[in-house]
PDB file of C-alpha atoms in Angstrom:
ATOM      1  CA  UNK X   1     114.309  89.478  93.595  1.00 54.00           C
ATOM      2  CA  UNK X   2     110.788  90.248  94.674  1.00 83.00           C
ATOM      3  CA  UNK X   3     111.364  93.544  96.522  1.00 96.00           C
ATOM      4  CA  UNK X   4     112.705  94.800  93.213  1.00 97.00           C
ATOM      5  CA  UNK X   5     109.266  94.096  91.741  1.00 97.00           C
ATOM      6  CA  UNK X   6     107.608  96.043  94.556  1.00 98.00           C
ATOM      7  CA  UNK X   7     110.024  98.966  94.284  1.00 98.00           C
ATOM      8  CA  UNK X   8     109.415  99.148  90.543  1.00 98.00           C
ATOM      9  CA  UNK X   9     105.676  99.453  91.179  1.00 98.00           C
ATOM     10  CA  UNK X  10     106.271 102.123  93.822  1.00 98.00           C
ATOM     11  CA  UNK X  11     108.469 104.151  91.470  1.00 98.00           C
ATOM     12  CA  UNK X  12     105.990 103.878  88.625  1.00 98.00           C
ATOM     13  CA  UNK X  13     103.152 105.219  90.791  1.00 98.00           C
ATOM     14  CA  UNK X  14     105.345 107.544  92.897  1.00 98.00           C
ATOM     15  CA  UNK X  15     103.514 106.103  95.866  1.00 98.00           C
ATOM     16  CA  UNK X  16     105.245 104.065  98.621  1.00 98.00           C
ATOM     17  CA  UNK X  17     102.017 102.940 100.305  1.00 98.00           C
ATOM     18  CA  UNK X  18     100.070  99.724 100.815  1.00 98.00           C
ATOM     19  CA  UNK X  19      96.336  99.490 101.453  1.00 98.00           C
ATOM     20  CA  UNK X  20      95.354  97.115 104.215  1.00 97.00           C
ATOM     21  CA  UNK X  21      92.390  94.837 103.588  1.00 97.00           C
ATOM     22  CA  UNK X  22      91.306  94.279 107.184  1.00 90.00           C
ATOM     23  CA  UNK X  23      87.548  94.394 106.690  1.00 83.00           C
ATOM     24  CA  UNK X  24      85.211  93.593 109.532  1.00 93.00           C
ATOM     25  CA  UNK X  25      81.534  93.198 108.694  1.00 96.00           C
ATOM     26  CA  UNK X  26      80.789  96.621 110.162  1.00 96.00           C
ATOM     27  CA  UNK X  27      83.226  98.232 107.720  1.00 97.00           C
ATOM     28  CA  UNK X  28      81.103  97.070 104.771  1.00 98.00           C
ATOM     29  CA  UNK X  29      78.395  99.492 103.586  1.00 98.00           C
ATOM     30  CA  UNK X  30      74.865  98.261 104.320  1.00 98.00           C
ATOM     31  CA  UNK X  31      73.822  98.200 100.674  1.00 98.00           C
ATOM     32  CA  UNK X  32      76.422  95.482 100.023  1.00 98.00           C
ATOM     33  CA  UNK X  33      75.844  93.462 103.184  1.00 98.00           C
ATOM     34  CA  UNK X  34      72.040  93.523 102.879  1.00 98.00           C
ATOM     35  CA  UNK X  35      72.240  92.033  99.380  1.00 98.00           C
ATOM     36  CA  UNK X  36      74.084  88.963 100.627  1.00 98.00           C
ATOM     37  CA  UNK X  37      71.954  88.593 103.757  1.00 98.00           C
ATOM     38  CA  UNK X  38      68.941  88.440 101.446  1.00 98.00           C
ATOM     39  CA  UNK X  39      70.652  85.650  99.501  1.00 98.00           C
ATOM     40  CA  UNK X  40      72.317  83.630 102.277  1.00 98.00           C
ATOM     41  CA  UNK X  41      70.616  84.766 105.461  1.00 98.00           C
ATOM     42  CA  UNK X  42      72.477  86.088 108.486  1.00 98.00           C
ATOM     43  CA  UNK X  43      75.360  83.675 108.008  1.00 98.00           C
ATOM     44  CA  UNK X  44      79.122  83.593 107.694  1.00 98.00           C
ATOM     45  CA  UNK X  45      78.725  83.051 103.969  1.00 98.00           C
ATOM     46  CA  UNK X  46      76.781  86.311 103.645  1.00 98.00           C
ATOM     47  CA  UNK X  47      79.457  88.186 105.578  1.00 98.00           C
ATOM     48  CA  UNK X  48      82.300  86.610 103.590  1.00 98.00           C
ATOM     49  CA  UNK X  49      80.733  87.366 100.215  1.00 98.00           C
ATOM     50  CA  UNK X  50      79.985  90.942 101.289  1.00 98.00           C
ATOM     51  CA  UNK X  51      83.604  91.439 102.334  1.00 98.00           C
ATOM     52  CA  UNK X  52      84.776  89.950  99.045  1.00 98.00           C
ATOM     53  CA  UNK X  53      82.697  92.430  97.021  1.00 98.00           C
ATOM     54  CA  UNK X  54      83.846  95.274  99.254  1.00 98.00           C
ATOM     55  CA  UNK X  55      87.533  94.356  98.950  1.00 98.00           C
ATOM     56  CA  UNK X  56      87.297  93.914  95.179  1.00 98.00           C
ATOM     57  CA  UNK X  57      85.548  97.270  94.888  1.00 98.00           C
ATOM     58  CA  UNK X  58      88.331  98.889  96.902  1.00 98.00           C
ATOM     59  CA  UNK X  59      90.960  97.326  94.652  1.00 98.00           C
ATOM     60  CA  UNK X  60      89.112  98.483  91.524  1.00 98.00           C
ATOM     61  CA  UNK X  61      89.218 102.025  92.880  1.00 98.00           C
ATOM     62  CA  UNK X  62      92.876 101.877  93.961  1.00 98.00           C
ATOM     63  CA  UNK X  63      94.579  99.871  91.222  1.00 98.00           C
ATOM     64  CA  UNK X  64      96.176 102.866  89.496  1.00 98.00           C
ATOM     65  CA  UNK X  65      97.030 104.673  92.750  1.00 98.00           C
ATOM     66  CA  UNK X  66      98.361 102.098  95.234  1.00 98.00           C
ATOM     67  CA  UNK X  67     101.035  99.521  94.307  1.00 98.00           C
ATOM     68  CA  UNK X  68     100.265  96.916  96.976  1.00 98.00           C
ATOM     69  CA  UNK X  69      97.565  95.504  99.217  1.00 98.00           C
ATOM     70  CA  UNK X  70      97.905  93.770 102.580  1.00 98.00           C
ATOM     71  CA  UNK X  71      95.078  91.376 103.476  1.00 98.00           C
ATOM     72  CA  UNK X  72      95.124  90.581 107.193  1.00 97.00           C
ATOM     73  CA  UNK X  73      94.340  86.892 107.629  1.00 98.00           C
ATOM     74  CA  UNK X  74      92.630  87.333 111.014  1.00 97.00           C
ATOM     75  CA  UNK X  75      89.680  89.165 109.508  1.00 97.00           C
ATOM     76  CA  UNK X  76      89.046  86.244 107.184  1.00 98.00           C
ATOM     77  CA  UNK X  77      89.752  83.540 109.775  1.00 97.00           C
ATOM     78  CA  UNK X  78      87.014  84.947 112.010  1.00 96.00           C
ATOM     79  CA  UNK X  79      84.527  83.838 109.341  1.00 97.00           C
ATOM     80  CA  UNK X  80      85.674  80.226 109.371  1.00 97.00           C
ATOM     81  CA  UNK X  81      86.289  78.247 106.199  1.00 97.00           C
ATOM     82  CA  UNK X  82      84.085  80.603 104.193  1.00 98.00           C
ATOM     83  CA  UNK X  83      86.345  83.480 105.121  1.00 97.00           C
ATOM     84  CA  UNK X  84      89.513  81.612 104.208  1.00 97.00           C
ATOM     85  CA  UNK X  85      88.044  80.625 100.848  1.00 98.00           C
ATOM     86  CA  UNK X  86      87.247  84.265 100.204  1.00 98.00           C
ATOM     87  CA  UNK X  87      90.777  85.272 101.250  1.00 98.00           C
ATOM     88  CA  UNK X  88      92.206  83.056  98.516  1.00 98.00           C
ATOM     89  CA  UNK X  89      89.855  84.711  96.022  1.00 98.00           C
ATOM     90  CA  UNK X  90      90.823  88.188  97.272  1.00 98.00           C
ATOM     91  CA  UNK X  91      94.527  87.422  96.755  1.00 98.00           C
ATOM     92  CA  UNK X  92      93.843  86.017  93.299  1.00 98.00           C
ATOM     93  CA  UNK X  93      91.844  89.125  92.341  1.00 98.00           C
ATOM     94  CA  UNK X  94      94.569  91.408  93.702  1.00 98.00           C
ATOM     95  CA  UNK X  95      97.207  89.726  91.563  1.00 98.00           C
ATOM     96  CA  UNK X  96      94.975  89.919  88.494  1.00 98.00           C
ATOM     97  CA  UNK X  97      94.748  93.668  89.106  1.00 98.00           C
ATOM     98  CA  UNK X  98      98.535  93.982  89.317  1.00 98.00           C
ATOM     99  CA  UNK X  99      98.926  94.558  93.059  1.00 98.00           C
ATOM    100  CA  UNK X 100     101.880  93.273  95.062  1.00 98.00           C
ATOM    101  CA  UNK X 101     100.266  91.139  97.772  1.00 98.00           C
ATOM    102  CA  UNK X 102     101.598  91.116 101.346  1.00 98.00           C
ATOM    103  CA  UNK X 103      99.742  88.499 103.388  1.00 98.00           C
ATOM    104  CA  UNK X 104      99.706  89.775 106.958  1.00 98.00           C
ATOM    105  CA  UNK X 105      99.760  86.437 108.794  1.00 98.00           C
ATOM    106  CA  UNK X 106     102.446  86.993 111.484  1.00 97.00           C
ATOM    107  CA  UNK X 107     103.263  83.308 111.658  1.00 97.00           C
ATOM    108  CA  UNK X 108     105.959  82.211 114.097  1.00 95.00           C
ATOM    109  CA  UNK X 109     106.388  78.474 114.479  1.00 96.00           C
ATOM    110  CA  UNK X 110     109.169  75.957 113.887  1.00 95.00           C
ATOM    111  CA  UNK X 111     109.976  72.670 112.199  1.00 93.00           C
ATOM    112  CA  UNK X 112     107.462  70.945 109.964  1.00 95.00           C
ATOM    113  CA  UNK X 113     104.750  73.350 111.114  1.00 97.00           C
ATOM    114  CA  UNK X 114     106.711  76.341 109.850  1.00 97.00           C
ATOM    115  CA  UNK X 115     107.361  74.463 106.607  1.00 97.00           C
ATOM    116  CA  UNK X 116     103.642  73.843 106.192  1.00 97.00           C
ATOM    117  CA  UNK X 117     102.860  77.523 106.768  1.00 98.00           C
ATOM    118  CA  UNK X 118     105.550  78.538 104.268  1.00 98.00           C
ATOM    119  CA  UNK X 119     104.284  76.158 101.618  1.00 97.00           C
ATOM    120  CA  UNK X 120     100.689  77.236 102.237  1.00 98.00           C
ATOM    121  CA  UNK X 121     101.262  80.976 101.985  1.00 98.00           C
ATOM    122  CA  UNK X 122     104.162  81.243  99.519  1.00 97.00           C
ATOM    123  CA  UNK X 123     104.542  77.866  97.839  1.00 96.00           C
ATOM    124  CA  UNK X 124     102.422  74.820  97.250  1.00 95.00           C
ATOM    125  CA  UNK X 125     101.829  71.135  97.879  1.00 93.00           C
ATOM    126  CA  UNK X 126     103.001  68.398  95.531  1.00 92.00           C
ATOM    127  CA  UNK X 127     100.023  66.194  94.630  1.00 96.00           C
ATOM    128  CA  UNK X 128     101.298  63.433  92.400  1.00 97.00           C
ATOM    129  CA  UNK X 129     103.047  65.165  89.521  1.00 96.00           C
ATOM    130  CA  UNK X 130     101.310  68.478  90.111  1.00 97.00           C
ATOM    131  CA  UNK X 131     102.340  71.366  92.368  1.00 93.00           C
ATOM    132  CA  UNK X 132      99.122  72.803  93.807  1.00 96.00           C
ATOM    133  CA  UNK X 133      99.747  76.334  95.036  1.00 95.00           C
ATOM    134  CA  UNK X 134      98.240  77.619  98.261  1.00 95.00           C
ATOM    135  CA  UNK X 135      97.388  81.274  98.852  1.00 98.00           C
ATOM    136  CA  UNK X 136     100.335  82.290  96.637  1.00 97.00           C
ATOM    137  CA  UNK X 137     101.051  85.669  98.241  1.00 98.00           C
ATOM    138  CA  UNK X 138     104.099  87.671  97.137  1.00 98.00           C
ATOM    139  CA  UNK X 139     105.201  88.262 100.726  1.00 98.00           C
ATOM    140  CA  UNK X 140     104.230  87.427 104.310  1.00 98.00           C
ATOM    141  CA  UNK X 141     104.741  88.904 107.762  1.00 98.00           C
ATOM    142  CA  UNK X 142     106.456  86.711 110.355  1.00 98.00           C
ATOM    143  CA  UNK X 143     107.241  86.732 114.075  1.00 97.00           C
ATOM    144  CA  UNK X 144     110.923  85.866 114.360  1.00 96.00           C
ATOM    145  CA  UNK X 145     111.146  85.771 118.143  1.00 91.00           C
ATOM    146  CA  UNK X 146     111.486  81.952 118.051  1.00 94.00           C
ATOM    147  CA  UNK X 147     114.718  82.423 116.115  1.00 95.00           C
ATOM    148  CA  UNK X 148     115.934  81.234 112.733  1.00 97.00           C
ATOM    149  CA  UNK X 149     113.942  77.987 112.893  1.00 97.00           C
ATOM    150  CA  UNK X 150     110.821  80.100 112.371  1.00 97.00           C
ATOM    151  CA  UNK X 151     112.281  81.901 109.354  1.00 97.00           C
ATOM    152  CA  UNK X 152     114.299  79.398 107.337  1.00 96.00           C
ATOM    153  CA  UNK X 153     111.353  77.455 105.846  1.00 97.00           C
ATOM    154  CA  UNK X 154     109.873  80.698 104.540  1.00 97.00           C
ATOM    155  CA  UNK X 155     113.230  81.878 103.240  1.00 96.00           C
ATOM    156  CA  UNK X 156     113.564  78.622 101.304  1.00 95.00           C
ATOM    157  CA  UNK X 157     110.232  79.268  99.570  1.00 96.00           C
ATOM    158  CA  UNK X 158     111.257  82.883  98.907  1.00 96.00           C
ATOM    159  CA  UNK X 159     114.456  81.797  97.214  1.00 94.00           C
ATOM    160  CA  UNK X 160     112.721  79.167  95.101  1.00 94.00           C
ATOM    161  CA  UNK X 161     109.789  81.343  94.049  1.00 94.00           C
ATOM    162  CA  UNK X 162     111.248  84.864  93.981  1.00 94.00           C
ATOM    163  CA  UNK X 163     109.229  86.057  96.970  1.00 97.00           C
ATOM    164  CA  UNK X 164     109.885  87.979 100.176  1.00 98.00           C
ATOM    165  CA  UNK X 165     109.018  88.218 103.841  1.00 98.00           C
ATOM    166  CA  UNK X 166     108.804  90.843 106.584  1.00 98.00           C
ATOM    167  CA  UNK X 167     109.953  90.050 110.136  1.00 98.00           C
ATOM    168  CA  UNK X 168     108.571  91.928 113.141  1.00 98.00           C
ATOM    169  CA  UNK X 169     111.380  94.110 114.489  1.00 98.00           C
ATOM    170  CA  UNK X 170     109.754  97.103 116.236  1.00 96.00           C
ATOM    171  CA  UNK X 171     105.975  97.147 116.058  1.00 93.00           C
ATOM    172  CA  UNK X 172     103.664 100.156 116.338  1.00 91.00           C
ATOM    173  CA  UNK X 173     101.600  99.093 119.377  1.00 90.00           C
ATOM    174  CA  UNK X 174     102.215 100.797 122.723  1.00 89.00           C
ATOM    175  CA  UNK X 175     102.980  97.599 124.653  1.00 94.00           C
ATOM    176  CA  UNK X 176     105.760  96.638 122.239  1.00 91.00           C
ATOM    177  CA  UNK X 177     108.017  98.489 124.691  1.00 88.00           C
ATOM    178  CA  UNK X 178     107.440  95.751 127.261  1.00 93.00           C
ATOM    179  CA  UNK X 179     109.750  93.436 125.322  1.00 91.00           C
ATOM    180  CA  UNK X 180     111.210  95.113 122.268  1.00 93.00           C
ATOM    181  CA  UNK X 181     112.790  98.001 124.194  1.00 93.00           C
ATOM    182  CA  UNK X 182     114.197  95.837 126.988  1.00 94.00           C
ATOM    183  CA  UNK X 183     117.956  95.924 127.424  1.00 95.00           C
ATOM    184  CA  UNK X 184     119.717  92.764 126.230  1.00 86.00           C
ATOM    185  CA  UNK X 185     123.318  92.959 127.400  1.00 89.00           C
ATOM    186  CA  UNK X 186     124.294  96.415 126.182  1.00 89.00           C
ATOM    187  CA  UNK X 187     121.656  96.533 123.425  1.00 94.00           C
ATOM    188  CA  UNK X 188     117.898  96.839 123.008  1.00 95.00           C
ATOM    189  CA  UNK X 189     115.981  93.712 122.000  1.00 95.00           C
ATOM    190  CA  UNK X 190     114.580  95.221 118.800  1.00 96.00           C
ATOM    191  CA  UNK X 191     118.086  96.116 117.597  1.00 96.00           C
ATOM    192  CA  UNK X 192     119.132  92.492 118.127  1.00 96.00           C
ATOM    193  CA  UNK X 193     116.127  91.370 116.083  1.00 97.00           C
ATOM    194  CA  UNK X 194     117.076  93.893 113.431  1.00 97.00           C
ATOM    195  CA  UNK X 195     120.540  92.393 113.143  1.00 96.00           C
ATOM    196  CA  UNK X 196     119.058  88.892 112.924  1.00 97.00           C
ATOM    197  CA  UNK X 197     116.766  90.075 110.149  1.00 97.00           C
ATOM    198  CA  UNK X 198     119.739  91.471 108.251  1.00 97.00           C
ATOM    199  CA  UNK X 199     121.680  88.245 108.771  1.00 97.00           C
ATOM    200  CA  UNK X 200     118.777  86.112 107.502  1.00 97.00           C
ATOM    201  CA  UNK X 201     118.530  88.249 104.394  1.00 96.00           C
ATOM    202  CA  UNK X 202     122.265  88.347 103.795  1.00 93.00           C
ATOM    203  CA  UNK X 203     124.209  90.749 101.617  1.00 86.00           C
ATOM    204  CA  UNK X 204     125.422  88.344  98.941  1.00 84.00           C
ATOM    205  CA  UNK X 205     122.259  88.432  96.840  1.00 87.00           C
ATOM    206  CA  UNK X 206     120.901  91.974  96.590  1.00 95.00           C
ATOM    207  CA  UNK X 207     118.471  93.335  94.031  1.00 95.00           C
ATOM    208  CA  UNK X 208     119.345  96.299  91.848  1.00 95.00           C
ATOM    209  CA  UNK X 209     118.058  98.667  94.544  1.00 97.00           C
ATOM    210  CA  UNK X 210     120.388  97.106  97.118  1.00 96.00           C
ATOM    211  CA  UNK X 211     117.821  95.147  99.162  1.00 97.00           C
ATOM    212  CA  UNK X 212     117.663  91.491 100.154  1.00 97.00           C
ATOM    213  CA  UNK X 213     114.626  89.230 100.529  1.00 96.00           C
ATOM    214  CA  UNK X 214     114.025  89.657 104.266  1.00 98.00           C
ATOM    215  CA  UNK X 215     112.288  92.889 105.217  1.00 98.00           C
ATOM    216  CA  UNK X 216     111.528  94.386 108.636  1.00 98.00           C
ATOM    217  CA  UNK X 217     108.310  95.647 110.183  1.00 98.00           C
ATOM    218  CA  UNK X 218     109.042  99.023 111.779  1.00 97.00           C
ATOM    219  CA  UNK X 219     106.160 100.875 113.428  1.00 95.00           C
ATOM    220  CA  UNK X 220     105.534 104.478 112.392  1.00 95.00           C
ATOM    221  CA  UNK X 221     104.841 105.451 115.992  1.00 93.00           C
ATOM    222  CA  UNK X 222     108.552 105.264 116.887  1.00 93.00           C
ATOM    223  CA  UNK X 223     110.263 107.535 114.323  1.00 95.00           C
ATOM    224  CA  UNK X 224     113.601 107.805 116.117  1.00 95.00           C
ATOM    225  CA  UNK X 225     113.834 104.019 116.167  1.00 96.00           C
ATOM    226  CA  UNK X 226     113.012 103.850 112.462  1.00 97.00           C
ATOM    227  CA  UNK X 227     115.792 106.327 111.776  1.00 97.00           C
ATOM    228  CA  UNK X 228     118.240 104.290 113.845  1.00 96.00           C
ATOM    229  CA  UNK X 229     117.325 101.048 112.098  1.00 97.00           C
ATOM    230  CA  UNK X 230     117.477 102.575 108.638  1.00 98.00           C
ATOM    231  CA  UNK X 231     121.124 103.336 109.336  1.00 97.00           C
ATOM    232  CA  UNK X 232     121.725  99.927 110.923  1.00 97.00           C
ATOM    233  CA  UNK X 233     119.986  97.944 108.162  1.00 97.00           C
ATOM    234  CA  UNK X 234     120.924  99.497 104.801  1.00 97.00           C
ATOM    235  CA  UNK X 235     119.921  96.380 102.813  1.00 97.00           C
ATOM    236  CA  UNK X 236     116.580  95.760 104.554  1.00 98.00           C
ATOM    237  CA  UNK X 237     113.229  96.806 103.085  1.00 98.00           C
ATOM    238  CA  UNK X 238     110.785  98.218 105.680  1.00 98.00           C
ATOM    239  CA  UNK X 239     107.058  97.676 106.070  1.00 98.00           C
ATOM    240  CA  UNK X 240     105.751 100.567 108.172  1.00 98.00           C
ATOM    241  CA  UNK X 241     102.390 100.175 109.932  1.00 96.00           C
ATOM    242  CA  UNK X 242     100.898 102.719 112.301  1.00 92.00           C
ATOM    243  CA  UNK X 243     100.369 105.665 109.932  1.00 94.00           C
ATOM    244  CA  UNK X 244      97.113 107.529 110.461  1.00 85.00           C
ATOM    245  CA  UNK X 245      94.731 105.807 112.885  1.00 78.00           C
ATOM    246  CA  UNK X 246      97.540 104.726 115.242  1.00 82.00           C
ATOM    247  CA  UNK X 247      99.145 108.163 115.283  1.00 86.00           C
ATOM    248  CA  UNK X 248     102.071 107.896 112.870  1.00 91.00           C
ATOM    249  CA  UNK X 249     102.580 110.834 110.497  1.00 96.00           C
ATOM    250  CA  UNK X 250     104.247 111.448 107.159  1.00 97.00           C
ATOM    251  CA  UNK X 251     106.982 113.327 109.012  1.00 97.00           C
ATOM    252  CA  UNK X 252     107.582 110.207 111.115  1.00 96.00           C
ATOM    253  CA  UNK X 253     107.724 107.667 108.287  1.00 97.00           C
ATOM    254  CA  UNK X 254     110.202 109.658 106.167  1.00 97.00           C
ATOM    255  CA  UNK X 255     113.030 108.099 108.187  1.00 97.00           C
ATOM    256  CA  UNK X 256     112.186 104.657 106.777  1.00 98.00           C
ATOM    257  CA  UNK X 257     113.405 105.583 103.284  1.00 98.00           C
ATOM    258  CA  UNK X 258     116.889 105.778 101.854  1.00 97.00           C
ATOM    259  CA  UNK X 259     118.203 108.900 100.119  1.00 95.00           C
ATOM    260  CA  UNK X 260     116.393 107.963  96.886  1.00 97.00           C
ATOM    261  CA  UNK X 261     113.026 107.512  98.602  1.00 97.00           C
ATOM    262  CA  UNK X 262     113.401 103.739  98.242  1.00 98.00           C
ATOM    263  CA  UNK X 263     113.339 100.821 100.652  1.00 98.00           C
ATOM    264  CA  UNK X 264     110.026 101.192 102.485  1.00 98.00           C
ATOM    265  CA  UNK X 265     106.271 100.942 102.112  1.00 98.00           C
ATOM    266  CA  UNK X 266     103.775 102.547 104.505  1.00 98.00           C
ATOM    267  CA  UNK X 267     100.484 100.885 105.431  1.00 97.00           C
ATOM    268  CA  UNK X 268      97.034 102.366 105.943  1.00 95.00           C
ATOM    269  CA  UNK X 269      94.024 100.150 106.591  1.00 95.00           C
ATOM    270  CA  UNK X 270      91.038 101.793 108.293  1.00 94.00           C
ATOM    271  CA  UNK X 271      91.970 105.213 106.926  1.00 95.00           C
ATOM    272  CA  UNK X 272      91.272 103.955 103.409  1.00 97.00           C
ATOM    273  CA  UNK X 273      88.680 101.224 103.973  1.00 97.00           C
ATOM    274  CA  UNK X 274      86.479 103.292 106.273  1.00 97.00           C
ATOM    275  CA  UNK X 275      86.890 106.638 104.522  1.00 97.00           C
ATOM    276  CA  UNK X 276      83.276 106.390 103.350  1.00 98.00           C
ATOM    277  CA  UNK X 277      82.101 106.697 106.974  1.00 97.00           C
ATOM    278  CA  UNK X 278      83.372 110.284 107.036  1.00 96.00           C
ATOM    279  CA  UNK X 279      81.551 111.511 103.932  1.00 96.00           C
ATOM    280  CA  UNK X 280      78.112 111.645 105.533  1.00 94.00           C
ATOM    281  CA  UNK X 281      76.577 109.322 102.951  1.00 93.00           C
ATOM    282  CA  UNK X 282      75.205 105.802 102.980  1.00 95.00           C
ATOM    283  CA  UNK X 283      78.372 104.129 101.739  1.00 97.00           C
ATOM    284  CA  UNK X 284      77.519 103.995  98.064  1.00 98.00           C
ATOM    285  CA  UNK X 285      80.486 106.346  97.595  1.00 98.00           C
ATOM    286  CA  UNK X 286      82.957 103.987  99.341  1.00 98.00           C
ATOM    287  CA  UNK X 287      85.134 103.613  96.259  1.00 98.00           C
ATOM    288  CA  UNK X 288      85.450 107.342  95.669  1.00 98.00           C
ATOM    289  CA  UNK X 289      86.115 107.929  99.362  1.00 98.00           C
ATOM    290  CA  UNK X 290      88.815 105.232  99.497  1.00 98.00           C
ATOM    291  CA  UNK X 291      90.502 106.564  96.388  1.00 98.00           C
ATOM    292  CA  UNK X 292      90.503 110.113  97.733  1.00 98.00           C
ATOM    293  CA  UNK X 293      91.972 108.916 101.054  1.00 98.00           C
ATOM    294  CA  UNK X 294      94.709 106.939  99.277  1.00 98.00           C
ATOM    295  CA  UNK X 295      95.634 109.930  97.117  1.00 98.00           C
ATOM    296  CA  UNK X 296      95.693 112.202 100.177  1.00 98.00           C
ATOM    297  CA  UNK X 297      98.033 109.744 101.938  1.00 98.00           C
ATOM    298  CA  UNK X 298     100.290 109.574  98.882  1.00 98.00           C
ATOM    299  CA  UNK X 299     100.488 113.361  98.693  1.00 98.00           C
ATOM    300  CA  UNK X 300     101.024 113.685 102.446  1.00 98.00           C
ATOM    301  CA  UNK X 301     104.047 111.384 102.319  1.00 98.00           C
ATOM    302  CA  UNK X 302     105.314 113.070  99.150  1.00 98.00           C
ATOM    303  CA  UNK X 303     105.591 116.336 101.073  1.00 98.00           C
ATOM    304  CA  UNK X 304     108.417 114.720 103.097  1.00 97.00           C
ATOM    305  CA  UNK X 305     109.733 111.923 100.869  1.00 97.00           C
ATOM    306  CA  UNK X 306     110.496 112.033  97.162  1.00 97.00           C
ATOM    307  CA  UNK X 307     110.577 108.705  95.312  1.00 97.00           C
ATOM    308  CA  UNK X 308     113.211 108.936  92.587  1.00 95.00           C
TER     309      UNK X 308
END
């Protein structure tokens, strides 16, 4: 099962973190962007190619430190078809470099639309006798608040292609409390979603670490809730956003892991991508800055969580 692949990478690097690839144009150092503006003008193509070089440079710097990357589709969609074409190239490059790729798409639709999303992000389209793959990510993020109809098409692709998914359970944003912490009968909504996530993943087919294919997104900004859900969902792998820029700490995220330091991966996006903005230089050191930030994050988490 695919979370087994991810956990193996985490254990090998002793680093349960994922680097977000959420690059806006302003995150890209000027020396990269100016090169493509000179070639393509002030166009979407220039921005997309600049982001591609930037993302590939980040991955070159992080490939022996960080086991996974998480491209956020929105930052590519904002550049139109050029951005989506570059996203496919970014995912391909990431896989060539050995990263586990979590496509942060947060899809949440039903029926044939959900099937199309699932085939596009995890599977492929049959054209004659040939299966033409889409973005071919290893995992995706999903919004399960439309129920199982929004999840089953993705789960089918996961089972056929040895892939995984993460369902939003308790997110890191402040307004998540408006819905996710509402009382539903005698329970909180996010705990109901947690149980649904566990049910969708099942307990009949677990990997050698004891996890199923359906993971949960649990925000770092609510550590007591992470701790509660870790106990409630022993077979569910956690994706933990909110570390760093959103206020989550290494002390907070430690509750996401089991007693072996397994079962979770912690995300940082701007903290790694934009580390060069804190060095006082012109951005030509962006790779060194990103690498240093990723190592500092790894060591920060290691002070509270030991991966065995």
